[in-house]
Coordinates of C-alpha atoms in Angstrom, one line a residue:
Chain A
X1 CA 106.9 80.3 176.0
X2 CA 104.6 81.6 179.0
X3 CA 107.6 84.1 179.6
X4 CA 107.7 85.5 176.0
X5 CA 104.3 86.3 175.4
X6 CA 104.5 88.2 178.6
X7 CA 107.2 91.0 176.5
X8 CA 104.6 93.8 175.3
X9 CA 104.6 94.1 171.4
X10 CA 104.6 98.1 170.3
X11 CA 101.8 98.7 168.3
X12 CA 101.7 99.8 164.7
X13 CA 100.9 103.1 165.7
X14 CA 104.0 103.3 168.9
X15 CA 106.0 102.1 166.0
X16 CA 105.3 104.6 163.4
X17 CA 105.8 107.6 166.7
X18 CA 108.7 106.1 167.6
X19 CA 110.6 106.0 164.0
X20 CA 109.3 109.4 163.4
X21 CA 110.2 110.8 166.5
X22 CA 113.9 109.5 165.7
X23 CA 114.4 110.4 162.5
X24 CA 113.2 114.2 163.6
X25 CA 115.9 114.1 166.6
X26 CA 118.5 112.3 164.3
X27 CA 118.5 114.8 161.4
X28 CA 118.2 117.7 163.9
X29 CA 121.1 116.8 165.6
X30 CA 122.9 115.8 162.3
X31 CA 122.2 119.6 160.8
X32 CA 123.2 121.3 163.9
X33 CA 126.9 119.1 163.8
X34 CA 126.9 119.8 159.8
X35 CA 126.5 123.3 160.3
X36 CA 128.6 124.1 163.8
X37 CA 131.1 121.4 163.4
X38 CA 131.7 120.7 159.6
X39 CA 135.2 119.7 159.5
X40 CA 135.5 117.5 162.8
X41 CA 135.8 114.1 160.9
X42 CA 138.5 115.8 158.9
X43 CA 139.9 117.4 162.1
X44 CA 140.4 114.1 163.5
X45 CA 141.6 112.4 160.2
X46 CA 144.6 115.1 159.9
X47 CA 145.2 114.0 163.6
X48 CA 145.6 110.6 162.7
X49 CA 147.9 111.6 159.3
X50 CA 149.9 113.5 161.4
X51 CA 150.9 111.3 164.3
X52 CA 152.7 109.3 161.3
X53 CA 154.3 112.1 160.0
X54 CA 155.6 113.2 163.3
X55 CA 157.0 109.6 163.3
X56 CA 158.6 110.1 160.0
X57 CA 160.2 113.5 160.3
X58 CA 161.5 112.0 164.3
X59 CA 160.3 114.6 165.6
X60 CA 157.7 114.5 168.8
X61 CA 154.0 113.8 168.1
X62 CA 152.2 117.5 167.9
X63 CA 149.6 118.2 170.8
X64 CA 147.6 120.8 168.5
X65 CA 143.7 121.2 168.0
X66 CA 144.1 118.0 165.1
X67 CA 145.5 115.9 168.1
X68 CA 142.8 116.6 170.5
X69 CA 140.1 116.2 167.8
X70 CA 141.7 112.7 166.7
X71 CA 141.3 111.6 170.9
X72 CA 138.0 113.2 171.5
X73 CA 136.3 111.0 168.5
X74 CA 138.3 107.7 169.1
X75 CA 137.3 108.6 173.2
X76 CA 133.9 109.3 172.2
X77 CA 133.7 106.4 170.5
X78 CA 135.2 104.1 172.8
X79 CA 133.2 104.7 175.4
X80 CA 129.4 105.5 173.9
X81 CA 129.9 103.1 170.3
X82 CA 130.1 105.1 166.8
X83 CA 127.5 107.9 168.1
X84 CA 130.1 110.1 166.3
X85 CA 129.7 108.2 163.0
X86 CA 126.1 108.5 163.5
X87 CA 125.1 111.5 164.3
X88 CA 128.0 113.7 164.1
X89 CA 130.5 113.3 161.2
X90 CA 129.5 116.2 158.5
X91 CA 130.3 113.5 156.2
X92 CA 128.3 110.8 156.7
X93 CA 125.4 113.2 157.1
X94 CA 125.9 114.1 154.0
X95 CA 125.8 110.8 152.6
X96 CA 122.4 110.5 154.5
X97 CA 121.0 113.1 152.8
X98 CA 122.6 111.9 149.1
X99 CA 120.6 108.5 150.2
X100 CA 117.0 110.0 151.0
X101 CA 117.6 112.2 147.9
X102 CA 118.2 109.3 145.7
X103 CA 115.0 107.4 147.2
X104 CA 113.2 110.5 146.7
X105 CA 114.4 110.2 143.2
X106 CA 113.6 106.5 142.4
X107 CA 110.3 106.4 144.1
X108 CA 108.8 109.9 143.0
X109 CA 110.6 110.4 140.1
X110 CA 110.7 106.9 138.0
X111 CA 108.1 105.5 139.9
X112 CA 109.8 102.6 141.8
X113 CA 107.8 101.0 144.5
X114 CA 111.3 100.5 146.9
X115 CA 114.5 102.1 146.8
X116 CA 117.3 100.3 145.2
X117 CA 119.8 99.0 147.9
X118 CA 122.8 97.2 147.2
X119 CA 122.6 93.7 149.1
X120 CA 123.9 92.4 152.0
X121 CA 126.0 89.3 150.0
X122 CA 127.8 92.4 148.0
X123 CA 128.3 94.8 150.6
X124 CA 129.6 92.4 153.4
X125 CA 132.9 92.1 151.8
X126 CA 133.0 95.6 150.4
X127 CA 133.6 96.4 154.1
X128 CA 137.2 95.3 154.0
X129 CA 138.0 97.9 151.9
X130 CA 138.3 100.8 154.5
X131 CA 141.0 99.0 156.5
X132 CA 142.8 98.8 153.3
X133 CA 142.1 102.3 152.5
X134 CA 143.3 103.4 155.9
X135 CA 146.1 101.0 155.8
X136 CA 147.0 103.3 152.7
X137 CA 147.0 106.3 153.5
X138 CA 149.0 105.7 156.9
X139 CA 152.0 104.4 154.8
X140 CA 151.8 107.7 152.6
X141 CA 152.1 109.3 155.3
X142 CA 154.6 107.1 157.4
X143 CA 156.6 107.7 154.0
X144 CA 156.4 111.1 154.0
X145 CA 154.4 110.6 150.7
X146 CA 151.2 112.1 151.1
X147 CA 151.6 115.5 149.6
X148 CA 151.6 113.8 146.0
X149 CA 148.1 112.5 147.0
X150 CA 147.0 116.2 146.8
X151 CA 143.9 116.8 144.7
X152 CA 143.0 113.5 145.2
X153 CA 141.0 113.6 148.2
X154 CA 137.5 113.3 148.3
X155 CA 137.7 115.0 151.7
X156 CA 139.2 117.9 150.3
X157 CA 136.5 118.6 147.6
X158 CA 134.0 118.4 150.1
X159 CA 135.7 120.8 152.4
X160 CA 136.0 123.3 149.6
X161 CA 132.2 122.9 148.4
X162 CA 130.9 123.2 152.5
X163 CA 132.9 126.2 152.7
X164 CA 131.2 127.6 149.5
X165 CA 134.6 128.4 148.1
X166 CA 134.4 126.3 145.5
X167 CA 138.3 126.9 144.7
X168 CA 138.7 123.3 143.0
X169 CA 141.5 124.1 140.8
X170 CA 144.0 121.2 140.1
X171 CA 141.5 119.1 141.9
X172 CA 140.2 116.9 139.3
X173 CA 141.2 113.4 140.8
X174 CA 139.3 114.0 144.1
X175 CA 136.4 115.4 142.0
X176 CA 136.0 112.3 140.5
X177 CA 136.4 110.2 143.5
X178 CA 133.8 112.4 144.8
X179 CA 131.1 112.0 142.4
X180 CA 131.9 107.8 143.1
X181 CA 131.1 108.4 146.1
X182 CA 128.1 110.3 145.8
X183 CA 126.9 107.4 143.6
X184 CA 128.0 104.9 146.2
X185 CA 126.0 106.7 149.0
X186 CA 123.0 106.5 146.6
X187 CA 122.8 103.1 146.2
X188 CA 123.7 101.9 149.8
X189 CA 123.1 104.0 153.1
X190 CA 125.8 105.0 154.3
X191 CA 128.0 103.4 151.5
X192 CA 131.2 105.3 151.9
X193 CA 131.1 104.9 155.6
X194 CA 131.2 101.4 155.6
X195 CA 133.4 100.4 152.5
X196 CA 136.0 103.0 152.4
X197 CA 136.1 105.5 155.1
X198 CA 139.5 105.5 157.2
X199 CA 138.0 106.8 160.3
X200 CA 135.4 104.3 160.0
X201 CA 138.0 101.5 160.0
X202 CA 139.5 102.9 162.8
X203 CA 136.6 103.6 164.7
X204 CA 135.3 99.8 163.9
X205 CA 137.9 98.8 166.1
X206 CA 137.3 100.7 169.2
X207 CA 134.0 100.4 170.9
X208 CA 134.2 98.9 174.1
X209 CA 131.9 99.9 176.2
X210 CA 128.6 101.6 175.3
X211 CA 127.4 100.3 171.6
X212 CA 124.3 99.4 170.9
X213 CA 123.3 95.8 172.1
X214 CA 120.0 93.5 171.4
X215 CA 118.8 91.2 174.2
X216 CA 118.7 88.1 171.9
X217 CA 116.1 86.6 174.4
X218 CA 113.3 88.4 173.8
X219 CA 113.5 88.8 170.3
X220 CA 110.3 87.3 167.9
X221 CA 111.3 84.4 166.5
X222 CA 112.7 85.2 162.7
X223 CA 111.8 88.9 163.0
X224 CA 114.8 90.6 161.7
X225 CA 113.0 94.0 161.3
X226 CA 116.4 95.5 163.2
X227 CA 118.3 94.3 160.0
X228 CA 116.1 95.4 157.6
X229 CA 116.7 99.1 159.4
X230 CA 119.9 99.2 159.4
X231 CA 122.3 100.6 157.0
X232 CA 125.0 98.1 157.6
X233 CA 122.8 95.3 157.6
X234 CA 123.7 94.2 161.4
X235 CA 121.8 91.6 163.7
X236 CA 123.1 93.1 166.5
X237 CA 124.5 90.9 169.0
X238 CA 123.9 90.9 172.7
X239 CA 127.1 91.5 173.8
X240 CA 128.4 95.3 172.9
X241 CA 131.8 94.0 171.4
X242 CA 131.0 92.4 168.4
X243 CA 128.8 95.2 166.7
X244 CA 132.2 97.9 166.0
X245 CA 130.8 98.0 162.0
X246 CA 127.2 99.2 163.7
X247 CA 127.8 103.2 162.7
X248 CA 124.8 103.9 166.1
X249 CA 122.0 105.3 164.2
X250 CA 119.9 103.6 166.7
X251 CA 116.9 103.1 163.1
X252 CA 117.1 100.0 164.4
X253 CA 116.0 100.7 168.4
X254 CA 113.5 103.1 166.7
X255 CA 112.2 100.2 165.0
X256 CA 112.2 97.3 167.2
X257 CA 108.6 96.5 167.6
X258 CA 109.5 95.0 171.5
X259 CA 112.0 97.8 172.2
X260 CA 115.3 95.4 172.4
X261 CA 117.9 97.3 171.5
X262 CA 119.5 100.0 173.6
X263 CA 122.8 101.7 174.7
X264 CA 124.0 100.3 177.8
X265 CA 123.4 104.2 179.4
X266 CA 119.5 103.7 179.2
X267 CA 119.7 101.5 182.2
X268 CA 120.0 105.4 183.7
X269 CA 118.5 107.8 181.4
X270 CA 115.3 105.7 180.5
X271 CA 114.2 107.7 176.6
X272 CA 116.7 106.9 174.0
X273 CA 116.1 110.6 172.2
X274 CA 117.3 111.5 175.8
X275 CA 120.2 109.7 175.9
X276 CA 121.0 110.9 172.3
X277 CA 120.9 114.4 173.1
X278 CA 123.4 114.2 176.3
X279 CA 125.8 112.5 174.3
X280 CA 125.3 115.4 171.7
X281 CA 125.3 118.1 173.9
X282 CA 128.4 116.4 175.4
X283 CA 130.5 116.5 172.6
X284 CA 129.6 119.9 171.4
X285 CA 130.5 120.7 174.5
X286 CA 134.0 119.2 174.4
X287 CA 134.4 119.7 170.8
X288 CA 133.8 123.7 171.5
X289 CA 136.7 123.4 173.7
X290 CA 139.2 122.3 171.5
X291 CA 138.2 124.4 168.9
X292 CA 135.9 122.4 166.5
X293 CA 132.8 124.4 166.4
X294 CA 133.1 126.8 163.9
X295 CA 131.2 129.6 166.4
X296 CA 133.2 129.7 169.3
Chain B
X1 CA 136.2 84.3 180.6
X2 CA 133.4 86.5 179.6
X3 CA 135.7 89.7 179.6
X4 CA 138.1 88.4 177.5
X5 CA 137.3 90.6 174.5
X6 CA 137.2 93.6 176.5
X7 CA 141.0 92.8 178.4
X8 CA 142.1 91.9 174.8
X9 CA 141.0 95.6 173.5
X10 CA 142.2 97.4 176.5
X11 CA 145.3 95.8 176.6
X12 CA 145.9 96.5 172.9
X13 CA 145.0 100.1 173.5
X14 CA 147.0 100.6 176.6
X15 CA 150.1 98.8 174.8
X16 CA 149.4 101.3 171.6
X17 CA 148.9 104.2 173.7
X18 CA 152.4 103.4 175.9
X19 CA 153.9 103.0 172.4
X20 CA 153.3 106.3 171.3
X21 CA 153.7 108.0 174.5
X22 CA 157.6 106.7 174.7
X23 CA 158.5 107.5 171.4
X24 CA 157.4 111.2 171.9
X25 CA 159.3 111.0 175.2
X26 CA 162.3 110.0 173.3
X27 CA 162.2 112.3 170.3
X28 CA 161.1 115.6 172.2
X29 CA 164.0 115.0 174.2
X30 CA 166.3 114.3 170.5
X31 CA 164.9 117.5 169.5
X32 CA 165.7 119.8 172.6
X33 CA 169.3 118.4 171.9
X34 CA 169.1 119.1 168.5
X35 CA 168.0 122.8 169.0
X36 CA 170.5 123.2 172.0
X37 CA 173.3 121.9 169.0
X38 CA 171.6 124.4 166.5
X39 CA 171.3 127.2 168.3
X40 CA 175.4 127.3 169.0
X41 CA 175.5 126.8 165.1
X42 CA 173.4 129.9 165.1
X43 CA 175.8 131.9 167.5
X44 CA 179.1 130.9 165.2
X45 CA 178.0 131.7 162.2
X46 CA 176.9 135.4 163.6
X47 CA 179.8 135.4 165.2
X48 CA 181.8 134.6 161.3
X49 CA 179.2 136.9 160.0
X50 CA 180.0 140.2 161.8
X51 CA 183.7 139.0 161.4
X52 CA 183.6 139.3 157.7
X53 CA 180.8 142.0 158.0
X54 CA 183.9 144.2 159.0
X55 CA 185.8 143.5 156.2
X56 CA 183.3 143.4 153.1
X57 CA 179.9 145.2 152.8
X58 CA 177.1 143.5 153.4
X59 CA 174.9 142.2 150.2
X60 CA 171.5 145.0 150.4
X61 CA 168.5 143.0 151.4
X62 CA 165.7 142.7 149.2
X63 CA 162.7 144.2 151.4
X64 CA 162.9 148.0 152.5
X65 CA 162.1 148.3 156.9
X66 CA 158.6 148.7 157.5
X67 CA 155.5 146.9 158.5
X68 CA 153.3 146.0 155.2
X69 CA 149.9 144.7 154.9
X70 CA 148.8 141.7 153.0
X71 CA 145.5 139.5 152.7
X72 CA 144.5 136.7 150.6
X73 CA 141.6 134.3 150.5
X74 CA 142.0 131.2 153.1
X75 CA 139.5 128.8 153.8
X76 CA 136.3 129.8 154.5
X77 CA 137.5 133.7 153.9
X78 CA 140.3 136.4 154.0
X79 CA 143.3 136.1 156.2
X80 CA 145.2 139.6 156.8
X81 CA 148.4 139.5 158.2
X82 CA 151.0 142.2 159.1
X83 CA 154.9 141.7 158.6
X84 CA 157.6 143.3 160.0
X85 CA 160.7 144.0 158.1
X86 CA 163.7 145.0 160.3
X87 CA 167.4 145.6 159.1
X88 CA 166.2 144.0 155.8
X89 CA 165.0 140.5 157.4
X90 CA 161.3 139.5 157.9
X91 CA 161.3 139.7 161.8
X92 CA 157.1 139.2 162.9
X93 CA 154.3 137.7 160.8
X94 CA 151.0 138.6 162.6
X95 CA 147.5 137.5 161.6
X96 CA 145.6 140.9 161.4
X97 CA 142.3 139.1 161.0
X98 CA 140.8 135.6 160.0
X99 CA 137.5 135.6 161.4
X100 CA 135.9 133.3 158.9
X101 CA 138.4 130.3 159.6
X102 CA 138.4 127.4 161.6
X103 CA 140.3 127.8 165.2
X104 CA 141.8 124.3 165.2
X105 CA 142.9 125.0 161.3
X106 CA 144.5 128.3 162.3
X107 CA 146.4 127.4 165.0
X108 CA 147.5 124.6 163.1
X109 CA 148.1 126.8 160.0
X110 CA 150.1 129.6 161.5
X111 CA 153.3 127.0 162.1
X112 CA 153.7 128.3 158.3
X113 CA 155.0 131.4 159.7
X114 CA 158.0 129.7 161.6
X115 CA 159.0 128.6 158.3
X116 CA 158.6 131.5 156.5
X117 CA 160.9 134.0 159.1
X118 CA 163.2 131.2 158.8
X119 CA 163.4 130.8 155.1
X120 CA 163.0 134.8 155.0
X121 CA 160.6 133.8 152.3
X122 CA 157.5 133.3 151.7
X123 CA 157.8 130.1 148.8
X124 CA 157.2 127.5 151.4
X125 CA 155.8 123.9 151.5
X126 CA 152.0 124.2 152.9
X127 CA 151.3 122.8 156.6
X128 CA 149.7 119.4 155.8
X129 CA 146.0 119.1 157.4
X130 CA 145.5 123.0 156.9
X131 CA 146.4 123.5 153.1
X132 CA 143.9 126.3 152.6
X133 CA 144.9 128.2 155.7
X134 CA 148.5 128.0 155.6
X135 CA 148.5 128.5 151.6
X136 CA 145.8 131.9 152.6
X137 CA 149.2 133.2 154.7
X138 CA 151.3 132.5 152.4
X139 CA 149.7 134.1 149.9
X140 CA 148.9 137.3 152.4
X141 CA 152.5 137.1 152.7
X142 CA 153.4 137.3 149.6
X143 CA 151.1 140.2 149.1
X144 CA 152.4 142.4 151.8
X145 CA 156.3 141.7 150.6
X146 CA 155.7 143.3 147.1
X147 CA 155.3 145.9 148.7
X148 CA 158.4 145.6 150.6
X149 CA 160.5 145.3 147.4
X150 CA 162.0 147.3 145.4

């Protein structure tokens, strides 16, 4: 007991700095991705489709610009956690805006003292969902049968609507799907993400060496605020491994009010925004050289 | 055995990475066989070709010689392309300019023209992943083979 009430407690005030101070970097770095790399997630996602069609048609797996896109995120993600889920994907930034729009909405609009969030005991086994999803669509296109999905993806609609093309003839399925999603992403951060994205599932699987992690030893007794901050409603665990549905937002690091949580890499670079903005620059950086930014 | 989850995920990694790696071993090496076996089709049927060339005369080809200018709207913008018509066959496809699309997507999406010279057509299947800027070729395609006809 001597030992914990050693641990400095942030203040109200450090607390207040620190959440600001990340959710300026986050959305900074979320706007630059949206508007340099828009389609990466979808870059990556085409890899992924088209390894299995290689496999269909027998024919050698294509080393093109989808390829490289598909290794660079699962690398990415492998080594620094889901940093691409959180602060990269065009997608899920999207969905982040959708969210603080629909809080906007419910609390300054109809007057709601707290946004309405879908709870932890019926999200938890929404989650399953994207490995089915992504389960799906590999067979489609392990059976060559993923051109009659065509209008139907979600993806695709956005894609046309970022480009400002707007070109949605014979489209109507995905559009759809795309307005449930939108409604998903208003009622749970990050809802598509979570329950349904295929990248996500495979992404879930991978980190294995630099996710976020909580030293379980110097948390407050029953404090939880991490949870209460995080989209996917994670106690994080100490050891890296276990946390592959934590998307690395880091809300909850902003949050903690005795500074627990943190990427292994802060052992070297001290400042978490720090940290966040190597790993950025790093995979603009990368991402420029195989052809994602839109720019260069 | 406080690593155990990590040598469990690397291992299943490294086993589906190896996976992958021999299979496109084995079929890049089924497909260099394959073209090899193609490609001798290929010389025969010239060879029959010019054979009954001498005999009958050849059917006119649809598209006049020349090169003809074509652009339609891709992804983010227009794609122009320039194709070459020689001895009645479409010989060269060549994107003119696509400055508004994707580099990944474009690479990607220029495989269309393979299949296009070889169909000596431009009603082909879209490349999957790049729908909009294959289909924007296609279309430029089509565009610069009207006029070609006639």
């Amino acid at each position: 007991m001597e030992r914990k009430a050693s641990i400095p407690v942030r203040s109200g005030e450090q607390l207040k700095r620190s959440r600001r101070d990340h959710a300026l970097v986050r959305a900074a770095v979320q706007l630059a991705f949206f508007i340099a790399m828009p389609s990466a997630f979808y870059a990556g996602f085409a890899g992924l489709k088209s390894i299995f069609e290689s496999i269909r048609a027998g024919s050698a797996i294509e080393t093109d610009g989808f390829l490289w896109a598909l290794i660079l995120t699962c690398a990415f993600t492998i080594v620094f956690g889901r940093f691409f889920c959180g602060y990269i994907c065009a997608f899920g930034s999207f969905g982040d805006l959708i969210h603080l729009l629909s809080g906007l909405i419910q609390t300054k609009l109809f007057k709601r003292k707290k946004q309405f969030e879908l709870p932890e005991k019926a999200s938890k086994p929404l989650r399953i969902l994207k490995y089915l999803n992504l389960a799906f669509i590999v067979v489609f296109a392990g059976f060559g049968l993923y051109a009659k999905l065509r209008g139907a993806s979600v993806w695709d609609v956005f894609s046309q609507i970022t480009a400002l093309s707007f070109s949605l003839g014979g489209m109507s399925a995905g559009i759809v799907l795309f307005a449930v999603v939108i409604a998903l992403m208003a009622v749970k951060e990050r809802g598509f993400c979570q329950f349904l994205c295929p990248l996500g599932a495979l992404f879930a699987l991978l980190p294995m060496l630099g996710s976020l992690r909580r030293n379980t030893e110097r948390c407050i007794k029953g404090c939880s605020i991490c949870k209460k901050n995080c989209p996917v409603d994670l106690e994080l665990e100490a050891d890296g491994f276990s946390n592959g549905e934590c998307l690395g937002c880091c809300k909850c690091a902003a949050a903690c009010p005795r500074a627990n949580i943190a990427h292994p890499e802060q052992k070297l670079i001290k400042s978490g925004l720090a940290a966040v903005l190597i790993k950025a620059a790093l995979f603009f950086a990368l991402g420029t050289l195989i052809g994602l930014c839109r720019f260069f | 055995m406080k690593h155990i989850n990590f040598i469990v995920k690397a291992a299943s990694l490294v086993l589906a990475l190896g996976v992958l790696a021999v299979y496109s071993l084995i079929a890049a090496d089924r497909q260099n066989k394959l073209k090899e076996y193609e490609s001798k089709v290929a010389e025969i049927e010239a060879h029959n070709a010019r054979a009954l060339d001498r005999r009958s005369d050849a059917p006119a080809s649809r598209y006049r010689d020349g090169v003809y200018e074509g652009s339609a709207r891709g992804f983010r913008g227009e794609i122009a392309v320039v194709v070459t018509v020689e001895n009645g066959a479409i010989t060269a496809v060549e994107i003119a300019s696509a400055e508004k699309e994707d580099v990944a997507y474009l690479i990607r999406a220029k495989k269309v023209i393979e299949s296009i010279i070889e169909k000596q057509s431009a009603e082909v299947d879209a490349i999957s992943g790049a729908t909009f800027s294959s289909n924007g070729i296609r279309s430029a395609v089509i565009e610069a083979l009207k006029a070609a006809e006639g």
